XYZ file of C-alpha atoms in Angstrom:
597
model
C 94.346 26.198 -43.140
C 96.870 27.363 -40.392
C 95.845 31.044 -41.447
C 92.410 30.631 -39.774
C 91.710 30.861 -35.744
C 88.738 30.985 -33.430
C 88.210 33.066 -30.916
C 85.796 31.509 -28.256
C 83.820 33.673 -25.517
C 83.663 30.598 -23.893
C 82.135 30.056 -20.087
C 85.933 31.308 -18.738
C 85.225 34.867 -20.528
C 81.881 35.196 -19.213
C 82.740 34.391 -15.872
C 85.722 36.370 -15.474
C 84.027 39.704 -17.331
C 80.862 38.630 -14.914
C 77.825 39.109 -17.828
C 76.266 38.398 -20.877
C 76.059 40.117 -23.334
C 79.902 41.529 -22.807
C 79.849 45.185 -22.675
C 80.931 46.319 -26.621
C 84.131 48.320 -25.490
C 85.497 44.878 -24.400
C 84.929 43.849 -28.385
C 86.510 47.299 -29.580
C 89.817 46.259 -26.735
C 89.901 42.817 -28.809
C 89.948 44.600 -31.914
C 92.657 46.626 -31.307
C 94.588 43.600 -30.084
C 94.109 41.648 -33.465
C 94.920 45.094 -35.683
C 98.308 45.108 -33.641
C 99.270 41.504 -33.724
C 98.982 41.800 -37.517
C 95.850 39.643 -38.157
C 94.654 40.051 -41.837
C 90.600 40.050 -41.061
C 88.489 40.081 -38.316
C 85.128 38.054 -38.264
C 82.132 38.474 -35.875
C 79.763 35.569 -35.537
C 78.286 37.948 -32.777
C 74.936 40.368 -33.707
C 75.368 44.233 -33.286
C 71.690 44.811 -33.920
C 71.058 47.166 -30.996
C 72.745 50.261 -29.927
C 74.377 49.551 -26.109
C 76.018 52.429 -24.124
C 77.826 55.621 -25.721
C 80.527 55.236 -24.494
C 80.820 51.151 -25.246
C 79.365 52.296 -28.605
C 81.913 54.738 -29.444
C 85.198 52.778 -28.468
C 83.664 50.110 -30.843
C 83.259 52.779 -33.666
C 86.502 53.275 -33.193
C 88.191 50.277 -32.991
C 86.433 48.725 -36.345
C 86.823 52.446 -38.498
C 90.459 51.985 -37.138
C 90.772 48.701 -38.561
C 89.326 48.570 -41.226
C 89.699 45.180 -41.699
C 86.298 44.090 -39.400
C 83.487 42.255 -40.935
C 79.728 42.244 -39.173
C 76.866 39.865 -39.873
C 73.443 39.879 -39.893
C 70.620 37.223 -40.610
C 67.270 36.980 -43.226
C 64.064 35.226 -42.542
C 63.941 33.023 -45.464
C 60.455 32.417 -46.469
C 61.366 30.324 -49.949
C 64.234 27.796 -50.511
C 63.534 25.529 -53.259
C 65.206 23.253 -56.181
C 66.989 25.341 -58.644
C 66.488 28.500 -57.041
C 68.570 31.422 -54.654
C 66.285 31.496 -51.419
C 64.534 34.004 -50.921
C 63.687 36.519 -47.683
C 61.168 38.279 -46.641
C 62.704 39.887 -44.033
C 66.235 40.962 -41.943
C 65.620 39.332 -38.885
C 68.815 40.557 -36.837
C 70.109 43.777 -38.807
C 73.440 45.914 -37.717
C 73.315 49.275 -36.339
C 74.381 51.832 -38.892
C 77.265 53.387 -37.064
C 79.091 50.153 -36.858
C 77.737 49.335 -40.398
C 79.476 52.184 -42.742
C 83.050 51.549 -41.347
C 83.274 47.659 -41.270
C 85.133 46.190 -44.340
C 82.035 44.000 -45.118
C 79.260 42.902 -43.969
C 77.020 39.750 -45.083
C 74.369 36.755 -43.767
C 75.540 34.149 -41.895
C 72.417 32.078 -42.311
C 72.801 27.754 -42.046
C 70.402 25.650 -43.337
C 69.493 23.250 -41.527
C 68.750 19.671 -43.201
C 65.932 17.234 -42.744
C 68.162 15.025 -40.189
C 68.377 17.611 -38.289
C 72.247 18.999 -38.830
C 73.297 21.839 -40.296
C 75.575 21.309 -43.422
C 74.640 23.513 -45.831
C 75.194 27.111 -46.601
C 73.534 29.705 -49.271
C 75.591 31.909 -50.910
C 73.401 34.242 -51.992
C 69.787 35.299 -50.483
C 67.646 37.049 -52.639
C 65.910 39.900 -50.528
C 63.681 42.597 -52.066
C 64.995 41.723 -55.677
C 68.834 42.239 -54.816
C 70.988 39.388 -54.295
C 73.495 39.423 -51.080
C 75.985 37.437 -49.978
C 77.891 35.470 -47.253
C 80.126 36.714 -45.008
C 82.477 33.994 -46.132
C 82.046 35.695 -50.074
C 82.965 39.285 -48.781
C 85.866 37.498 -47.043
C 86.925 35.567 -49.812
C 86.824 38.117 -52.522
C 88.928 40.809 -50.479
C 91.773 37.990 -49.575
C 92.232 36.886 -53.001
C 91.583 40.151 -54.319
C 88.567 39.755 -56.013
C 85.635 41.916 -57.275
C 82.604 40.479 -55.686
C 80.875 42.204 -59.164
C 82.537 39.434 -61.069
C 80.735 36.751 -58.602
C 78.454 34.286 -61.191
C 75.732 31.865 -59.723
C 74.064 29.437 -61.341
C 71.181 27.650 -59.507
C 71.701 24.178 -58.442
C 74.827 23.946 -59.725
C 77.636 26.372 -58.747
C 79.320 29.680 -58.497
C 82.160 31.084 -59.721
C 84.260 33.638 -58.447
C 86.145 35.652 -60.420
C 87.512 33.054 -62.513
C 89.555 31.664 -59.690
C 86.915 29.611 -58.086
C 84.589 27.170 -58.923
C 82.198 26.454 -55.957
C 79.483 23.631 -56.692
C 75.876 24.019 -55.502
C 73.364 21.392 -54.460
C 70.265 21.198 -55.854
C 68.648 24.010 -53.979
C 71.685 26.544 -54.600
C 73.185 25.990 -51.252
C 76.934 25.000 -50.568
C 77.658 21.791 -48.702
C 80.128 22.631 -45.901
C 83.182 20.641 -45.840
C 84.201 20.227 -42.071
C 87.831 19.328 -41.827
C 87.250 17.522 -38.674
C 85.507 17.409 -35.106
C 85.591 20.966 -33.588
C 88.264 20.130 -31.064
C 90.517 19.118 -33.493
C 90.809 21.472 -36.386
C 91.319 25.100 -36.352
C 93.694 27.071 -33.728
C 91.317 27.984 -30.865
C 91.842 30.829 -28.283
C 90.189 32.323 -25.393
C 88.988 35.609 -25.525
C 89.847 36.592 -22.281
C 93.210 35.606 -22.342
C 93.566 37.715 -25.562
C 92.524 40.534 -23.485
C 94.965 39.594 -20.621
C 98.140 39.141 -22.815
C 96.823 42.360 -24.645
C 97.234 44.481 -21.268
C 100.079 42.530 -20.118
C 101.788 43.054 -23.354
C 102.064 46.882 -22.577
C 103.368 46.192 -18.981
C 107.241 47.477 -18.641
C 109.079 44.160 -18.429
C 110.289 44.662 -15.297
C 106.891 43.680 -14.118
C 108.009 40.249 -15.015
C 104.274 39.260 -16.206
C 104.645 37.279 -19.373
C 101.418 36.858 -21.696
C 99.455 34.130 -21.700
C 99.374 33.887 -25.558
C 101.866 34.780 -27.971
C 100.198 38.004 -29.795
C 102.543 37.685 -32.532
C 100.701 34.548 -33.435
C 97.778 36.119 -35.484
C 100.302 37.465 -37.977
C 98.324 37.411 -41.278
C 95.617 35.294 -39.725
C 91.487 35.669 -40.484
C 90.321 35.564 -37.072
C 86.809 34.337 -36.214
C 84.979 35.179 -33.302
C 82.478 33.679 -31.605
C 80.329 32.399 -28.895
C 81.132 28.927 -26.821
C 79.866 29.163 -23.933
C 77.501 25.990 -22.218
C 74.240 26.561 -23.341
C 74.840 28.741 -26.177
C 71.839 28.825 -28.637
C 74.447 29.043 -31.680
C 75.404 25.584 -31.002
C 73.942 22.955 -33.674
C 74.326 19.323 -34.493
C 76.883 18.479 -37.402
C 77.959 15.189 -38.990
C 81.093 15.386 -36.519
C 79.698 16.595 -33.033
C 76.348 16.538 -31.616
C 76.889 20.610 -30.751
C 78.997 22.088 -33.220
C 78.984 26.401 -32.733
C 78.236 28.114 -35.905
C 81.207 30.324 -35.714
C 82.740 26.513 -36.595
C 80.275 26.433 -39.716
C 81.836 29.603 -40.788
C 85.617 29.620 -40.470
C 85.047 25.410 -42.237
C 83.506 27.549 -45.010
C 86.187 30.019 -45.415
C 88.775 26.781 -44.867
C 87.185 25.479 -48.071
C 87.493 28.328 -49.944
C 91.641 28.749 -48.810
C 92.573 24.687 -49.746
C 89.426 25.185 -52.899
C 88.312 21.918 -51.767
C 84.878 21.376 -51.564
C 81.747 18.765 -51.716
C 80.303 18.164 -54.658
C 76.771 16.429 -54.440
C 76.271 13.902 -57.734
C 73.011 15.234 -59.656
C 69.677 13.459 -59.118
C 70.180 12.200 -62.907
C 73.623 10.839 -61.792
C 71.886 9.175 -58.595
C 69.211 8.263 -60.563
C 71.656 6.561 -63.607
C 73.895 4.863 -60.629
C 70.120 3.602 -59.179
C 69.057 1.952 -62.282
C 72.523 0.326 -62.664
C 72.683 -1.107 -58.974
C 68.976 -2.135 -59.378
C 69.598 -3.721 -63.238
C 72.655 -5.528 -61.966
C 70.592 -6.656 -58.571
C 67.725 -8.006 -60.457
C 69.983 -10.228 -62.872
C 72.003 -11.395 -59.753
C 68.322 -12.093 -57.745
C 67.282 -14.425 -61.020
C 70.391 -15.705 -62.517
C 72.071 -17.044 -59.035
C 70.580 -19.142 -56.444
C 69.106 -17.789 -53.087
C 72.095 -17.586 -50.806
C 74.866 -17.480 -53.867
C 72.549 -14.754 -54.834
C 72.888 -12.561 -51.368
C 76.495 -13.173 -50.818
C 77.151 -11.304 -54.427
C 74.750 -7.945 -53.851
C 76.187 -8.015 -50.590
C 79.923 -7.988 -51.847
C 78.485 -5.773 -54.675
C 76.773 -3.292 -52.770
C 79.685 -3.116 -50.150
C 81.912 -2.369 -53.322
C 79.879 0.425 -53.718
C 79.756 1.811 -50.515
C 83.475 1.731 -50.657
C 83.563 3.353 -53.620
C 81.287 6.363 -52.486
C 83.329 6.311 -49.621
C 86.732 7.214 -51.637
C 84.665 9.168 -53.867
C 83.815 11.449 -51.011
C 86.750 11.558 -48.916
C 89.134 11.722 -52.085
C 87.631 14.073 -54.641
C 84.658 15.417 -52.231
C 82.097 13.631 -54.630
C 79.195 12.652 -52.890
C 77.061 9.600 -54.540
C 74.180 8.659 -52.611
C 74.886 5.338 -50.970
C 71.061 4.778 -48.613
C 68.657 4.780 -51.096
C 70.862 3.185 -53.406
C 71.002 0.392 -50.077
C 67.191 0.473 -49.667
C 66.149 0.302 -53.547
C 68.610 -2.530 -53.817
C 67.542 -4.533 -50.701
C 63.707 -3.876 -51.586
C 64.302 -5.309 -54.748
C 66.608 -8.463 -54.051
C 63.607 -8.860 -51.357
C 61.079 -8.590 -54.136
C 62.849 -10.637 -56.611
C 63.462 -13.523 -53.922
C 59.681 -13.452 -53.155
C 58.914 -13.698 -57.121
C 61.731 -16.597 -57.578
C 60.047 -18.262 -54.251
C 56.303 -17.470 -55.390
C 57.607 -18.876 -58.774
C 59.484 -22.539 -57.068
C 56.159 -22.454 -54.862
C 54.078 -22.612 -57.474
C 56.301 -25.191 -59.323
C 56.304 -27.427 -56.473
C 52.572 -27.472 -56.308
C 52.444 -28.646 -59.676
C 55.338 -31.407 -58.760
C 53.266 -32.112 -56.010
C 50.412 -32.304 -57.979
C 52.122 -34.122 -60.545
C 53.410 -36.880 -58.088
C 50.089 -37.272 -56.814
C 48.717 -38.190 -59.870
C 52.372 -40.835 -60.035
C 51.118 -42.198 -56.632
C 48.497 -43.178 -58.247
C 49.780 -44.557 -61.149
C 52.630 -46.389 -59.296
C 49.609 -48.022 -56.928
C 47.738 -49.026 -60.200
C 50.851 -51.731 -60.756
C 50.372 -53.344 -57.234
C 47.440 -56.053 -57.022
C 44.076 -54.506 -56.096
C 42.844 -58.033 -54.829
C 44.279 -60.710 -53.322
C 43.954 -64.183 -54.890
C 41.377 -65.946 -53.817
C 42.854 -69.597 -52.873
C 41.502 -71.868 -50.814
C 43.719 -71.954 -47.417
C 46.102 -69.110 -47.931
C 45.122 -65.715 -46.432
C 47.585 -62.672 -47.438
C 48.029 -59.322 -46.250
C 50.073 -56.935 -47.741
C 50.770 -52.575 -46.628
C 53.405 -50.532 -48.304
C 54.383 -47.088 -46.784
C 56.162 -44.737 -48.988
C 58.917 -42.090 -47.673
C 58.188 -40.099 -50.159
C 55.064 -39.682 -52.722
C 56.288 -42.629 -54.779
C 58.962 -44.865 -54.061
C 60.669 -48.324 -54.967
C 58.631 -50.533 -53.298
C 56.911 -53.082 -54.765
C 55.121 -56.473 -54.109
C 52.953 -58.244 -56.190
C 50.294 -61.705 -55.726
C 48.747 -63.553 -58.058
C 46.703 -67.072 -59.006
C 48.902 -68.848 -61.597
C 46.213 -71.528 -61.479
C 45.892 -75.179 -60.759
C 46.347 -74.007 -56.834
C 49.698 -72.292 -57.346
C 49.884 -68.789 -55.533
C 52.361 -66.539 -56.240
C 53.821 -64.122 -53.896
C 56.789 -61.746 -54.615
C 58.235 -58.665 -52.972
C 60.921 -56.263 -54.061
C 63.258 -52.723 -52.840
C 64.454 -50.916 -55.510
C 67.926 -49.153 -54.957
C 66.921 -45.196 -54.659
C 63.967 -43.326 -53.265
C 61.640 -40.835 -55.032
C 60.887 -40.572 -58.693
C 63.388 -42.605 -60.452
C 63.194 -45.677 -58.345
C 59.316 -45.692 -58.465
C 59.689 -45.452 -62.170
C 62.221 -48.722 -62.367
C 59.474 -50.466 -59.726
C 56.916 -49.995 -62.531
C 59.015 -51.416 -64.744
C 60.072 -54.471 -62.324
C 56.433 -55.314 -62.115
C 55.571 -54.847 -65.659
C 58.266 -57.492 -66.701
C 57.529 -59.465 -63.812
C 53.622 -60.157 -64.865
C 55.383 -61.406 -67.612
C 57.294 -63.892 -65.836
C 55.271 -64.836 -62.864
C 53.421 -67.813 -64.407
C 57.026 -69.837 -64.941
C 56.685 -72.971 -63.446
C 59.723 -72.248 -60.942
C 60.064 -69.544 -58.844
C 64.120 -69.659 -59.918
C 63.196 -69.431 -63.621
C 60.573 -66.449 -63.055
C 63.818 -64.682 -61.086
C 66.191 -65.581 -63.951
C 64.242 -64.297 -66.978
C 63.539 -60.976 -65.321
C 66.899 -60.397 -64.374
C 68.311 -60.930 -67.798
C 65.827 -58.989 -69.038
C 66.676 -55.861 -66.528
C 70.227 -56.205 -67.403
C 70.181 -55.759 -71.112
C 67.703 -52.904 -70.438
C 70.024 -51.593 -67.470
C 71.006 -48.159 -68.566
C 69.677 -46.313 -64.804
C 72.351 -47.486 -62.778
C 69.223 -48.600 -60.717
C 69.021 -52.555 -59.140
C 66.100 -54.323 -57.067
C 66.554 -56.589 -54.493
C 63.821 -59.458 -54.374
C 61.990 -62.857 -53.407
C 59.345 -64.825 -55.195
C 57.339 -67.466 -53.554
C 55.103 -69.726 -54.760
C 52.322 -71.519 -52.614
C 50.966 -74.657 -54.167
C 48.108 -75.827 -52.213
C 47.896 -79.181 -53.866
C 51.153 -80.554 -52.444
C 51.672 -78.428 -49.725
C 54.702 -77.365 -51.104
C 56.863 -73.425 -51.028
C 59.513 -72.761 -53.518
C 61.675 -69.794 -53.502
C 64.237 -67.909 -55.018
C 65.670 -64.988 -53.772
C 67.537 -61.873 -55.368
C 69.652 -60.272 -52.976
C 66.496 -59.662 -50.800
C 66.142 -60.244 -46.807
C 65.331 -63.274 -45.336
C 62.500 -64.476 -44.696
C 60.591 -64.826 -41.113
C 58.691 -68.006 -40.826
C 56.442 -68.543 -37.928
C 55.703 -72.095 -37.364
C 52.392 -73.851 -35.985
C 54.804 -75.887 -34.372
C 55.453 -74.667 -30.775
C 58.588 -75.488 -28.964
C 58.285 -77.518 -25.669
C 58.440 -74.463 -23.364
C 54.914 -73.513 -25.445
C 56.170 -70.725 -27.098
C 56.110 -70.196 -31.040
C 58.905 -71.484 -33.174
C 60.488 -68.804 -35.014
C 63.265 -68.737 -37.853
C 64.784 -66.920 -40.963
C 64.988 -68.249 -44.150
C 67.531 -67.375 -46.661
C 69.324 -68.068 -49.797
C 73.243 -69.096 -49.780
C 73.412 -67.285 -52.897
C 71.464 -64.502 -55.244
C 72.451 -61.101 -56.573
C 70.240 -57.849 -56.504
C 68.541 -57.986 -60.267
C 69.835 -55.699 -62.871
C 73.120 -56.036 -62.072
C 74.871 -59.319 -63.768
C 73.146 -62.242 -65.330
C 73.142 -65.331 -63.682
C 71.189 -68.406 -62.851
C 69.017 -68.244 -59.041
C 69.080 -71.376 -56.858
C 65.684 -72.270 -55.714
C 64.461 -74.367 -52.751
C 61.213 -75.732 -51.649
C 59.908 -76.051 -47.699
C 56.736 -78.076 -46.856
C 53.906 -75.526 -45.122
C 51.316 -76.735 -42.426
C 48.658 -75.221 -41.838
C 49.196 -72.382 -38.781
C 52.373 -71.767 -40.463
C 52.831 -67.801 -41.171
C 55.339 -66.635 -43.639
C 56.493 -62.422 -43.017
C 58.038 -60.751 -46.035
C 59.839 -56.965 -45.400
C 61.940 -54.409 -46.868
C 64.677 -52.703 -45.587
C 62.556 -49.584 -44.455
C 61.701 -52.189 -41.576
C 64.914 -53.165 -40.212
C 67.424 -49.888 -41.128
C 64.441 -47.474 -39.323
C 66.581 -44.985 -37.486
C 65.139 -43.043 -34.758
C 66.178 -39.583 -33.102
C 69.571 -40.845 -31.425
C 70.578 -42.655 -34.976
C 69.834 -46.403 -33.975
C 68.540 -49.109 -35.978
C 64.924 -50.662 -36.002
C 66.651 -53.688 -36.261
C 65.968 -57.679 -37.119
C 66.552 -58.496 -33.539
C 63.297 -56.031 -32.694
C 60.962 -57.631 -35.683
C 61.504 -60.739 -34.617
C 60.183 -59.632 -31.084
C 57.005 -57.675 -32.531
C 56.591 -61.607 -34.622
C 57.037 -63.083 -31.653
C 54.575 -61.227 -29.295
C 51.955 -61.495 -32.340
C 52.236 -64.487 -33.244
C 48.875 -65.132 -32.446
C 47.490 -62.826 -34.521
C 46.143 -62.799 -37.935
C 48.269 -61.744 -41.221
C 46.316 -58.558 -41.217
C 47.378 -58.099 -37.513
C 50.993 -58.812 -37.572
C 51.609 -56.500 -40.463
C 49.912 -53.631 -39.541
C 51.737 -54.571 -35.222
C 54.772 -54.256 -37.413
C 54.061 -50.931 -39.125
C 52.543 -49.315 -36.032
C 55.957 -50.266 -34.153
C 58.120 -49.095 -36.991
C 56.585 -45.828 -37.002
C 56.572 -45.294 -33.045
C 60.643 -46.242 -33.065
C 61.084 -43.387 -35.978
C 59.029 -40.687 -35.096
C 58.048 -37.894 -37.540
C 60.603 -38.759 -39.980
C 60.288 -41.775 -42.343
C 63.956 -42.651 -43.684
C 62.950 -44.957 -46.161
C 59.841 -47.141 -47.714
C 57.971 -49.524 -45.729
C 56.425 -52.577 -46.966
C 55.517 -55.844 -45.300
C 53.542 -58.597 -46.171
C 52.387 -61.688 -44.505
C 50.575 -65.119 -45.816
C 48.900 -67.427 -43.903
C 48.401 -70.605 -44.457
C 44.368 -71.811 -42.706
């Protein structure tokens, strides 16, 4: 309100009137200054608790019975400040000497509370002290510039008070008044110095041919409530506020009185307000925490709860209503925190039992590969499958279809994981079926026209079947879509070093897909002759800079082993596969080797 100015005995008064405190006759010059200029009340933030010199005294006497428009403060020891309660004192703790007492207009506490954070914000308007009830300075103030009867004043604890009908002032909890500052202290108020007051005072009354000009305008404080108080470095009436980190408490004051001139004040929501708006946030958090998915799930409260801060934001900057926004902040955080633990205790404990569950599939899916090889006279086998995951859609199968036949199939189905190990069992299932046909073609045939009336999955297998017959010396196969074969031969080139080749099918379509007839073709085996079966998890193994195993590399690893035993080239194979990839499988691994002794 441009009605309201400070008056600050800042470091410039004290060091031009040379101590502290100022003798009291400077105080009763000021006075008569203000009175002059027109001002319409004059407020000390300053203690007259002590009687000084006469002659100080008595121009002070004077000036305020004068005036009569001078108000004086004085402070309680509050011993009890509570919820729903006027605080109480036990004591005065800076009174005002009588003389100056019975001729000021009013006179009233100035007492701040301070809060827990350490800033002062709120203000009681009432203290209770030996069963009477007395007020602020700010009240007295009030009630004579609207032209109230402080009689009429009605206070209801923790809530608010009202003032002869024409204000309503609300209360927090503890019947204390939250000051509304209007801004930083620099920046709000009209501030002068009380010396130069003085000094345009005296040079005021100067004949104007002295030619001295005032430093302020006197005529300024027309109808203005003047506050006065002290500035000055080091002051002890300097406190933290919300807006400065010293803020004097002759500041407090005239931002009280400024509320009560624009009736515009804060208004602190009730605890059950807080505590409705606290089990709304926290209702709405937990059904965001279960219903949405983890990071969904914090990207909402966080838009929510920043909708809410803005809202308490215009809420207290628009209407002065002040909803609590941290504990809202914690509550909600602690329980998005505790209903993200639940959800991931909860998937945890779901995964163990998938885990658990797939372990118990493992098994199952290792049930339909052959525990024993056949045992035929000349051929020696060796099989190892590696799964990327618990299960997968590998599969490879041996078995005696008598009268010296062996046969030997392997398969990849499209897909990793649970699904594709689920269409391997039922490959291999069908497959027994099958296997004793007595071509390798007609096994491949039947099975896929079986998969493809029962497609449904959108699933396929790639796959070869061989069969050994040890009576003629004869392999036929027939291959689905599979990868060639490796065939190391007991025949060494001249340069001594083992004859290596792939073997593959000019035609043959992944099963499952369409039906169709497989070519089939037979190859005469010697003994020494080694025949190396894989899957794709061989030759597509990727390694950290994203290249390929390879064919070219197998063929190597074949090469360098080919000395070795089926059991030994398979498991050369594996152990290089694995080196090349690292840590991370991409895909199943399965080779198999026979050897023909």
């Amino acid at each position: 309100n441009k009605n309201i100015a400070i008056i600050e005995i800042g470091d410039d008064t004290i060091n031009a009137i040379g101590k502290w405190p100022l003798p009291r006759k400077f105080h009763a010059e000021l006075i008569n200054a203000l009175d002059e200029a027109g001002a319409k009340a004059i407020v000390f933030d300053i203690f007259f608790s002590e009687e000084s010199d006469y002659e100080s005294d008595v121009h002070l006497e004077e000036a305020i019975k004068k005036s009569g428009k001078v108000y004086l403060p004085y402070v309680f020891n509050i011993k009890q400040s509570g919820k729903w309660q006027v605080p109480v004192a036990d004591k005065l703790q800076e009174e005002i000497v009588d003389k100056f007492k019975r001729f000021a207009k009013g006179t009233g506490f100035i007492n701040i509370i301070p809060d827990t954070d350490g800033k002062f914000r709120r203000v009681p308007p009432l203290i209770s002290y030996s069963g009477k009830l007395y007020p602020h300075v700010c009240f007295l103030l009030c009630a004579d510039y609207f032209d109230l009867k402080m009689e009429e004043m009605k206070i209801v604890p923790g809530e608010c008070v009202k003032l002869g009908g024409k204000l309503d002032i609300p209360l927090d909890s503890s019947s204390n008044i939250i000051v509304n500052f209007p801004g930083k202290w620099t920046d709000t108020f009209r501030h002068y110095s009380y010396i130069d007051i003085l000094n345009s005072y005296v040079t005021a009354k100067l004949p104007a041919e002295s030619g001295r000009k005032p430093l302020v305008d006197l005529g300024s404080f027309k109808g203005s409530v003047c506050f006065i108080g002290v500035t000055a470095t080091a002051t002890p009436d300097a406190h933290p506020s919300p807006f400065d980190p010293l803020y004097p408490g002759v500041g407090v004051h005239a931002s009280l009185f400024n509320s009560f001139l624009i009736n515009k004040f804060i208004k602190r929501a009730g605890h059950f307000i807080n505590i409705a708006v606290l089990i709304i946030l926290s209702a709405i958090t937990l059904y965001i925490s279960r219903r949405a998915k983890t990071f969904l799930g914090f990207i909402l409260i966080f838009l929510f709860m920043s909708c809410y801060a803005l809202l308490a934001t215009l809420a207290f900057f628009v209407f002065g209503y002040w909803l609590d926004v941290f504990y809202p902040t914690m509550v909600v955080f602690f329980i998005y925190l505790g209903a993200t633990f639940a959800k991931y205790v909860g998937e945890t404990h779901k995964i163990e039992i998938l885990e658990n569950e797939l372990g118990i599939a493992k098994k199952i899916q290792e049930s339909f590969l052959p525990k024993e090889k056949p045992k035929a006279k000349g051929i020696d086998i060796a099989a190892r499958m590696k799964t990327a995951r618990q299960v997968g859609g590998d599969l490879y199968d041996f078995i005696d279809i008598g009268n010296g036949r062996i046969g030997v199939m392997i398969g990849d189905v499209s897909g990793k994981g649970v699904p594709a190990a689920l269409y391997m069992a039922k490959v291999v299932s069908i497959f027994k079926t099958y296997a004793a046909e007595e071509l390798a073609s007609e096994t491949i045939t039947k099975l896929n026209e079986q998969l493809c009336r029962e497609s449904g999955s959108g699933l396929f297998v790639t796959l070869s079947y061989l069969i050994f017959d040890t009576k003629t010396g004869f392999l036929s196969y027939s291959s689905g879509g599979h990868l060639p074969m490796i065939v190391v031969s007991s025949a060494h080139g001249a340069d001594n070093t083992p004859n290596i080749k792939l073997i593959d099918l000019k035609e043959g379509t992944p099963l499952g897909l369409f039906e169709g007839a497989f070519s089939e073709e037979k190859i005469q085996f010697r003994k020494g002759d080694i025949f190396i079966l894989y899957t794709d998890g061989v030759t597509e193994a990727m390694n950290r800079k994203g290249e390929m195993f390879s064919q070219e590399r197998l063929l190597n690893i074949v090469r360098k082993g080919s000395n070795l035993d089926v059991e030994g080239i398979v498991s050369a194979i594996h152990r290089e596969v694995e080196i090349f990839e690292g840590k991370k499988q991409h895909d199943d691994i399965t080779v198999m080797a026979v050897g023909i002794s």
